[in-house]
Amino acid sequence: MGKPTTETFDLKTYLAEGKAKVEAALDRALPVVYPERIYEAMRYSLLAGGKRLRPILCLSSCQAVGGSEAIALPTACAVEMIHTMSLIHDDLPAMDDDDYRRGKLTNHKVYGDDVAILAGDGLLAYAFEFIAVETKDVPADRLIRVVARLGRAVGAAGLVGGQVVDLESEGKPDIPLETLHFIHNHKTAALLEASVVCGAILAGADEDAIARLSRYAGNIGLAFQIIDDILDITSSSEVLGKTAGKDLKAQKATYPSLWGLEESKRQARQLTDEAVAQLAPFGDRAVPLAAIAEFIVSRDR
Ligand code: FPP
Ligand code: MG
């Protein structure tokens, strides 16, 4: 096999097709029924666009170890539901108090804080129900592992833990690098990693493959955050679809504030190279994963 070759791979089309598939599945997953207001609030954020990177990674990982896209689609939708709910709650006045997300008013700005909290809760619970009910042709032991892995990535050992340390670190521009790593390994990398690992578990990957994919995803998760921090400085609100320049204004510790822009770019590149190196045993089946890693480090939004 050997290192996947990405030169001839059309990532743009691959991502556009993946996004369309995931969005169609999300649309079908959540029809509006009584009480309409909560379903509308859930759909408002779930169908607000975005790169859909986590679900696409879940599908690509499943395929990299020989599984079909169909067995991973419900889990792919679930990780996007969880990601969306974390953003709804992150934007609340009690947290980051943001007005715009994905180029639209934030959920609480449209539906109020009360409904926004409930929309997040509804999406979180539905994500797990959706995996359990909608996944077909996968042995139950794999499904249980997926639910456990995802639950861990979301709770205090993952997203929630990262968010708490992030909130505690607000207004402290001099936090140590280990704390910054902790925040992002939990707040950002944990769900990206779970998306990839769960795709592989569904396909019945062996432990070595899962460990490699976990390292791949952990690395791109951190690279993703470093690039996010860089773009907060170098990009604009129009391009990002959310408020740019926020970190500086909030005197937030970021990778560029600790390392400077150039070193941050170098670290992101190194993490990406190490991530791609993990994919060698999967050969050409991992071309999409390799190309996504390159995309993350070179993205401009
Ligand atoms: C965005 O970070 C926020 C996150 C990646 C997740 C935050 C996690 C929570 C609010 C916990 C949610 C609760 C559960 C149960 C999962 P950011 O504020 O650095 O980035 P932004 O500029 O996109 O807002
Ligand atoms: Mg935020």
Coordinates of C-alpha atoms and ligand atoms in Angstrom, one line a residue:
M1 CA 0.0 0.0 0.0
G2 CA 1.9 3.1 1.2
K3 CA 1.3 6.8 1.6
P4 CA -2.0 7.9 0.0
T5 CA -1.5 10.1 -3.0
T6 CA -3.8 13.1 -3.0
E7 CA -2.5 15.0 -6.1
T8 CA -5.2 13.8 -8.5
F9 CA -8.0 13.7 -6.0
D10 CA -10.8 16.2 -6.4
L11 CA -11.4 17.2 -2.8
K12 CA -13.7 20.1 -3.7
T13 CA -16.2 17.8 -5.4
Y14 CA -15.8 15.2 -2.7
L15 CA -16.6 17.7 0.1
A16 CA -19.5 19.2 -1.9
E17 CA -21.0 15.8 -2.4
G18 CA -20.4 14.7 1.2
K19 CA -22.0 17.9 2.4
A20 CA -25.1 17.5 0.2
K21 CA -25.5 13.8 1.3
V22 CA -25.2 14.8 5.0
E23 CA -27.6 17.8 4.7
A24 CA -30.2 15.7 2.9
A25 CA -30.0 13.1 5.7
L26 CA -30.2 15.8 8.4
D27 CA -33.2 17.3 6.7
R28 CA -35.0 13.9 6.6
A29 CA -33.9 13.2 10.2
L30 CA -35.8 16.1 11.8
P31 CA -39.2 16.9 10.4
V32 CA -41.3 19.6 12.1
V33 CA -44.0 18.2 14.3
Y34 CA -45.8 19.5 17.4
P35 CA -44.5 21.4 19.4
E36 CA -43.3 23.1 16.2
R37 CA -41.3 25.8 17.9
I38 CA -38.7 23.5 19.3
Y39 CA -38.3 21.5 16.1
E40 CA -38.0 24.8 14.1
A41 CA -35.3 26.0 16.5
M42 CA -33.4 22.7 16.2
R43 CA -33.6 22.8 12.4
Y44 CA -32.6 26.4 12.3
S45 CA -29.1 25.7 13.5
L46 CA -28.8 22.1 12.2
L47 CA -29.5 23.2 8.7
A48 CA -27.6 26.5 8.7
G49 CA -24.8 25.2 6.6
G50 CA -21.2 24.9 7.7
K51 CA -18.5 22.7 6.3
R52 CA -19.9 19.4 7.7
L53 CA -16.4 18.2 8.3
R54 CA -17.1 16.0 11.2
P55 CA -19.8 13.9 9.5
I56 CA -17.7 13.7 6.3
L57 CA -14.7 12.5 8.4
C58 CA -17.0 9.8 9.9
L59 CA -18.0 8.6 6.5
S60 CA -14.5 8.8 5.1
S61 CA -13.0 6.9 8.0
C62 CA -15.6 4.1 7.7
Q63 CA -14.7 3.8 4.0
A64 CA -10.9 3.9 4.7
V65 CA -11.2 0.6 6.6
G66 CA -13.5 -1.0 4.1
G67 CA -17.0 -0.2 5.4
S68 CA -19.9 1.3 3.4
E69 CA -21.1 4.8 3.6
A70 CA -24.6 3.7 4.5
I71 CA -23.6 2.1 7.8
A72 CA -21.9 5.3 9.0
L73 CA -24.5 7.8 7.8
P74 CA -26.7 7.8 11.0
T75 CA -23.5 8.3 13.2
A76 CA -22.3 11.0 10.8
C77 CA -25.6 12.9 11.3
A78 CA -25.4 12.4 15.1
V79 CA -21.9 14.0 15.3
E80 CA -23.2 17.0 13.4
M81 CA -26.2 17.2 15.8
I82 CA -23.8 17.2 18.7
H83 CA -21.5 19.7 17.1
T84 CA -24.5 22.0 16.4
M85 CA -25.8 21.8 19.9
S86 CA -22.4 22.6 21.3
L87 CA -22.3 25.8 19.2
I88 CA -25.9 26.8 20.2
H89 CA -24.9 26.6 23.8
D90 CA -21.5 28.2 23.2
D91 CA -23.2 31.2 21.7
L92 CA -25.5 31.8 24.7
P93 CA -25.2 34.9 26.8
A94 CA -24.0 32.8 29.7
M95 CA -21.1 31.6 27.6
D96 CA -19.6 33.5 24.6
D97 CA -22.7 35.7 24.0
D98 CA -22.4 35.8 20.3
D99 CA -24.9 37.2 17.8
Y100 CA -23.8 35.5 14.6
R101 CA -23.0 31.9 13.6
R102 CA -22.5 30.6 10.1
G103 CA -23.5 34.0 8.8
K104 CA -27.0 33.9 10.5
L105 CA -28.3 35.2 13.8
T106 CA -27.5 32.8 16.6
N107 CA -30.2 30.5 17.9
H108 CA -31.0 32.4 21.1
K109 CA -31.2 35.7 19.1
V110 CA -34.0 34.2 17.1
Y111 CA -35.8 31.9 19.5
G112 CA -34.8 33.2 22.9
D113 CA -32.4 31.8 25.5
D114 CA -34.9 29.3 26.9
V115 CA -35.8 27.7 23.6
A116 CA -32.1 27.8 22.5
I117 CA -31.0 25.8 25.6
L118 CA -33.8 23.3 24.9
A119 CA -33.0 23.1 21.2
G120 CA -29.4 22.1 22.3
D121 CA -30.7 19.5 24.7
G122 CA -33.1 18.1 22.2
L123 CA -30.3 17.7 19.6
L124 CA -28.0 16.1 22.0
A125 CA -30.5 13.5 23.1
Y126 CA -31.7 12.9 19.6
A127 CA -28.2 12.2 18.3
F128 CA -27.9 9.1 20.5
E129 CA -31.4 8.0 19.7
F130 CA -30.7 8.4 16.0
I131 CA -27.6 6.2 16.1
A132 CA -29.4 3.5 18.0
V133 CA -32.6 3.5 15.9
E134 CA -31.3 4.3 12.4
T135 CA -28.0 2.3 12.1
K136 CA -28.6 -0.8 10.0
D137 CA -26.5 -4.0 9.5
V138 CA -24.0 -3.3 12.2
P139 CA -23.5 -5.8 15.1
A140 CA -24.9 -4.5 18.5
D141 CA -21.4 -4.6 20.2
R142 CA -20.0 -2.1 17.7
L143 CA -23.0 0.1 18.2
I144 CA -22.6 0.1 21.9
R145 CA -18.9 1.0 21.5
V146 CA -19.8 3.9 19.2
V147 CA -22.4 5.2 21.7
A148 CA -19.9 4.9 24.6
R149 CA -17.1 6.6 22.5
L150 CA -19.3 9.5 21.5
G151 CA -20.7 9.9 25.0
R152 CA -17.2 10.2 26.4
A153 CA -16.2 12.8 23.7
V154 CA -19.2 15.0 24.6
G155 CA -19.2 14.8 28.4
A156 CA -16.9 16.2 31.1
A157 CA -14.0 14.0 29.7
G158 CA -14.4 15.8 26.4
L159 CA -16.2 18.9 25.0
V160 CA -17.8 19.9 28.3
G161 CA -14.5 19.6 30.2
G162 CA -12.7 21.6 27.5
Q163 CA -15.4 24.3 27.6
V164 CA -15.2 24.6 31.4
V165 CA -11.5 25.2 31.3
D166 CA -11.9 27.6 28.4
L167 CA -14.5 29.6 30.4
E168 CA -12.2 29.6 33.5
S169 CA -9.3 30.8 31.4
E170 CA -11.2 33.9 30.0
G171 CA -9.4 37.1 30.6
K172 CA -6.2 35.3 31.4
P173 CA -3.9 35.8 28.4
D174 CA -1.0 34.2 30.2
I175 CA -2.3 30.7 30.7
P176 CA 0.3 28.0 30.1
L177 CA 0.6 26.0 26.8
E178 CA -0.6 22.8 28.6
T179 CA -3.8 24.5 29.5
L180 CA -4.3 25.7 26.0
H181 CA -3.7 22.2 24.7
F182 CA -6.1 20.8 27.3
I183 CA -8.8 23.2 26.2
H184 CA -8.5 22.4 22.5
N185 CA -7.8 18.7 22.8
H186 CA -11.1 18.5 24.6
K187 CA -13.2 21.2 23.1
T188 CA -12.3 20.7 19.5
A189 CA -10.2 17.6 18.9
A190 CA -12.3 15.2 21.0
L191 CA -15.4 15.3 18.8
L192 CA -13.4 15.3 15.6
E193 CA -11.5 12.3 16.9
A194 CA -14.7 10.5 17.9
S195 CA -16.2 11.2 14.5
V196 CA -13.3 9.4 12.8
V197 CA -12.9 6.6 15.4
C198 CA -16.7 5.8 15.4
G199 CA -16.7 5.5 11.6
A200 CA -13.9 3.0 11.9
I201 CA -15.6 1.1 14.7
L202 CA -18.8 0.7 12.7
A203 CA -16.7 -0.9 9.8
G204 CA -15.2 -3.4 12.3
A205 CA -11.7 -2.0 12.1
D206 CA -9.0 -3.7 14.2
E207 CA -7.3 -2.0 17.2
D208 CA -4.2 -1.0 15.3
A209 CA -6.3 0.8 12.6
I210 CA -8.4 2.5 15.3
A211 CA -5.3 3.7 17.1
R212 CA -3.8 5.1 13.9
L213 CA -7.1 6.9 13.0
S214 CA -7.3 8.2 16.5
R215 CA -3.8 9.7 16.2
Y216 CA -4.7 11.1 12.7
A217 CA -7.8 12.8 14.1
G218 CA -6.2 14.1 17.3
N219 CA -3.6 15.8 15.2
I220 CA -5.9 17.3 12.7
G221 CA -8.2 18.4 15.5
L222 CA -5.4 20.4 17.1
A223 CA -4.3 21.7 13.6
F224 CA -7.9 22.8 13.0
Q225 CA -7.9 24.9 16.2
I226 CA -4.5 26.5 15.5
I227 CA -5.8 27.5 12.0
D228 CA -9.0 28.8 13.7
D229 CA -6.9 31.0 16.0
I230 CA -4.9 32.2 13.0
L231 CA -8.0 33.0 11.0
D232 CA -9.5 35.0 13.9
I233 CA -6.5 37.4 13.4
T234 CA -6.0 37.3 9.7
S235 CA -9.5 36.9 8.3
S236 CA -12.7 39.0 8.3
S237 CA -16.2 38.4 9.8
E238 CA -17.7 38.4 6.2
V239 CA -15.4 35.5 5.1
L240 CA -15.7 33.6 8.4
G241 CA -19.5 34.0 8.9
K242 CA -18.8 34.7 12.6
T243 CA -17.2 37.6 14.4
A244 CA -13.5 37.9 13.6
G245 CA -10.9 39.5 15.9
K246 CA -12.8 38.2 19.0
D247 CA -9.8 36.5 20.7
L248 CA -7.7 39.6 20.7
K249 CA -10.6 41.8 21.9
A250 CA -11.3 39.3 24.7
Q251 CA -7.6 39.0 25.5
K252 CA -7.8 35.3 25.0
A253 CA -4.8 33.0 25.1
T254 CA -4.5 31.5 21.6
Y255 CA -1.7 29.6 19.7
P256 CA -0.7 32.8 17.8
S257 CA -0.6 34.8 21.1
L258 CA 1.8 32.1 22.6
W259 CA 3.8 31.2 19.6
G260 CA 3.3 34.0 17.1
L261 CA 1.7 33.6 13.6
E262 CA 4.6 31.9 11.8
E263 CA 5.4 29.3 14.5
S264 CA 1.6 28.6 14.7
K265 CA 1.5 27.9 11.0
R266 CA 4.6 25.7 11.3
Q267 CA 3.1 23.7 14.1
A268 CA -0.2 23.2 12.2
R269 CA 1.8 22.0 9.2
Q270 CA 3.8 19.5 11.3
L271 CA 0.7 18.1 13.0
T272 CA -0.9 17.6 9.6
D273 CA 2.2 15.8 8.2
E274 CA 2.2 13.5 11.2
A275 CA -1.6 12.9 10.8
V276 CA -1.1 11.9 7.1
A277 CA 1.8 9.6 8.0
Q278 CA -0.7 7.6 10.2
L279 CA -2.7 6.7 7.1
A280 CA 0.1 4.8 5.3
P281 CA -1.3 1.3 5.9
F282 CA -4.7 2.2 4.4
G283 CA -3.3 3.1 1.0
D284 CA -5.6 4.7 -1.6
R285 CA -8.8 4.1 0.5
A286 CA -7.5 6.9 2.8
V287 CA -7.0 9.4 0.1
P288 CA -10.0 11.5 1.2
L289 CA -8.8 11.6 4.8
A290 CA -5.3 12.7 3.7
A291 CA -6.8 15.4 1.5
I292 CA -9.1 16.6 4.3
A293 CA -6.0 17.0 6.5
E294 CA -4.4 19.1 3.8
F295 CA -7.5 21.1 3.5
I296 CA -7.7 21.8 7.2
V297 CA -4.2 23.3 7.3
S298 CA -4.7 25.4 4.1
R299 CA -8.3 26.6 4.6
D300 CA -9.1 30.3 4.6
R301 CA -12.5 30.1 6.5
Ligands
FPP1 C1 -16.7 26.9 20.0 O1 -15.5 27.4 20.5 C2 -17.3 25.9 20.9 C3 -17.1 24.6 20.9 C4 -16.2 23.9 20.0 C5 -17.8 23.7 21.9 C6 -18.2 24.3 23.2 C7 -18.8 23.2 24.1 C8 -19.9 23.4 24.9 C9 -20.7 24.7 24.9 C10 -20.4 22.3 25.7 C11 -21.7 22.0 25.1 C12 -22.4 21.0 25.8 C13 -22.5 19.6 25.5 C14 -23.3 18.7 26.3 C15 -21.6 19.1 24.4 P1 -15.1 28.9 20.4 O2 -16.0 29.7 21.2 O3 -13.7 28.9 20.7 O4 -15.3 29.2 18.8 P2 -16.3 30.1 18.0 O5 -15.6 31.3 17.7 O6 -16.7 29.3 16.8 O7 -17.5 30.4 18.9
MG2 MG -17.7 30.8 20.9

